[in-house]
Amino acid sequence: ELIKAFMDSIPIGRPGQAEDVANLVMFLLSPEGSYIAGSTLFIDGAHDAMMRPDASM
């Protein structure tokens, strides 16, 4: 039940994987990510976005 409750709390519907972090790092190191500076990027399956007061889905 605890695992099901945890899984149900993830808006994207799956737990994060190491590859999710690696993909963001690779993007930030690429030319496409060169204009991003001083930002906080969350890799949390949209959990942070859903916790904001103005979030709606």
PDB file of C-alpha atoms in Angstrom:
ATOM      1  CA  GLU A   1       0.000   0.000   0.000  1.00  0.00           C
ATOM      2  CA  LEU A   2       2.844   2.381   0.774  1.00  0.00           C
ATOM      3  CA  ILE A   3       4.455   1.801  -2.627  1.00  0.00           C
ATOM      4  CA  LYS A   4       1.105   2.283  -4.387  1.00  0.00           C
ATOM      5  CA  ALA A   5       0.516   5.541  -2.498  1.00  0.00           C
ATOM      6  CA  PHE A   6       3.985   6.746  -3.487  1.00  0.00           C
ATOM      7  CA  MET A   7       3.437   5.840  -7.139  1.00  0.00           C
ATOM      8  CA  ASP A   8       0.020   7.509  -7.142  1.00  0.00           C
ATOM      9  CA  SER A   9       1.607  10.732  -5.850  1.00  0.00           C
ATOM     10  CA  ILE A  10       3.876  11.102  -8.911  1.00  0.00           C
ATOM     11  CA  PRO A  11       2.027  13.179 -11.541  1.00  0.00           C
ATOM     12  CA  ILE A  12       3.957  11.638 -14.448  1.00  0.00           C
ATOM     13  CA  GLY A  13       3.116   8.182 -13.102  1.00  0.00           C
ATOM     14  CA  ARG A  14       6.547   6.592 -12.791  1.00  0.00           C
ATOM     15  CA  PRO A  15       9.523   6.888 -10.460  1.00  0.00           C
ATOM     16  CA  GLY A  16      12.577   8.756 -11.627  1.00  0.00           C
ATOM     17  CA  GLN A  17      15.555   6.945 -13.076  1.00  0.00           C
ATOM     18  CA  ALA A  18      19.244   7.836 -13.167  1.00  0.00           C
ATOM     19  CA  GLU A  19      18.831   8.387 -16.904  1.00  0.00           C
ATOM     20  CA  ASP A  20      16.387  11.227 -16.216  1.00  0.00           C
ATOM     21  CA  VAL A  21      19.130  13.143 -14.407  1.00  0.00           C
ATOM     22  CA  ALA A  22      21.757  12.170 -16.981  1.00  0.00           C
ATOM     23  CA  ASN A  23      19.530  13.392 -19.829  1.00  0.00           C
ATOM     24  CA  LEU A  24      19.165  16.812 -18.211  1.00  0.00           C
ATOM     25  CA  VAL A  25      22.907  17.043 -17.602  1.00  0.00           C
ATOM     26  CA  MET A  26      23.590  16.128 -21.226  1.00  0.00           C
ATOM     27  CA  PHE A  27      21.091  18.770 -22.381  1.00  0.00           C
ATOM     28  CA  LEU A  28      22.701  21.447 -20.216  1.00  0.00           C
ATOM     29  CA  LEU A  29      26.130  20.535 -21.593  1.00  0.00           C
ATOM     30  CA  SER A  30      24.908  20.638 -25.181  1.00  0.00           C
ATOM     31  CA  PRO A  31      24.701  23.702 -27.451  1.00  0.00           C
ATOM     32  CA  GLU A  32      20.898  23.647 -27.019  1.00  0.00           C
ATOM     33  CA  GLY A  33      21.280  24.230 -23.269  1.00  0.00           C
ATOM     34  CA  SER A  34      23.909  26.948 -23.563  1.00  0.00           C
ATOM     35  CA  TYR A  35      21.488  29.822 -22.893  1.00  0.00           C
ATOM     36  CA  ILE A  36      20.258  28.449 -19.553  1.00  0.00           C
ATOM     37  CA  ALA A  37      21.936  30.071 -16.551  1.00  0.00           C
ATOM     38  CA  GLY A  38      21.017  30.602 -12.928  1.00  0.00           C
ATOM     39  CA  SER A  39      17.924  28.420 -12.998  1.00  0.00           C
ATOM     40  CA  THR A  40      16.649  25.660 -10.763  1.00  0.00           C
ATOM     41  CA  LEU A  41      15.442  22.720 -12.813  1.00  0.00           C
ATOM     42  CA  PHE A  42      13.425  20.069 -11.013  1.00  0.00           C
ATOM     43  CA  ILE A  43      13.651  16.430 -12.085  1.00  0.00           C
ATOM     44  CA  ASP A  44      10.748  15.178 -10.008  1.00  0.00           C
ATOM     45  CA  GLY A  45       8.043  13.871 -12.317  1.00  0.00           C
ATOM     46  CA  ALA A  46       6.146  17.190 -12.141  1.00  0.00           C
ATOM     47  CA  HIS A  47       5.694  16.932  -8.367  1.00  0.00           C
ATOM     48  CA  ASP A  48       6.961  20.486  -7.767  1.00  0.00           C
ATOM     49  CA  ALA A  49       4.703  21.915 -10.468  1.00  0.00           C
ATOM     50  CA  MET A  50       1.658  20.240  -8.943  1.00  0.00           C
ATOM     51  CA  MET A  51       2.480  21.574  -5.466  1.00  0.00           C
ATOM     52  CA  ARG A  52       2.344  25.215  -6.566  1.00  0.00           C
ATOM     53  CA  PRO A  53      -0.788  27.158  -5.604  1.00  0.00           C
ATOM     54  CA  ASP A  54      -1.491  28.092  -9.237  1.00  0.00           C
ATOM     55  CA  ALA A  55      -1.080  24.533 -10.573  1.00  0.00           C
ATOM     56  CA  SER A  56      -4.008  23.122 -12.467  1.00  0.00           C
ATOM     57  CA  MET A  57      -4.446  20.010 -14.556  1.00  0.00           C
TER      58      MET A  57
END
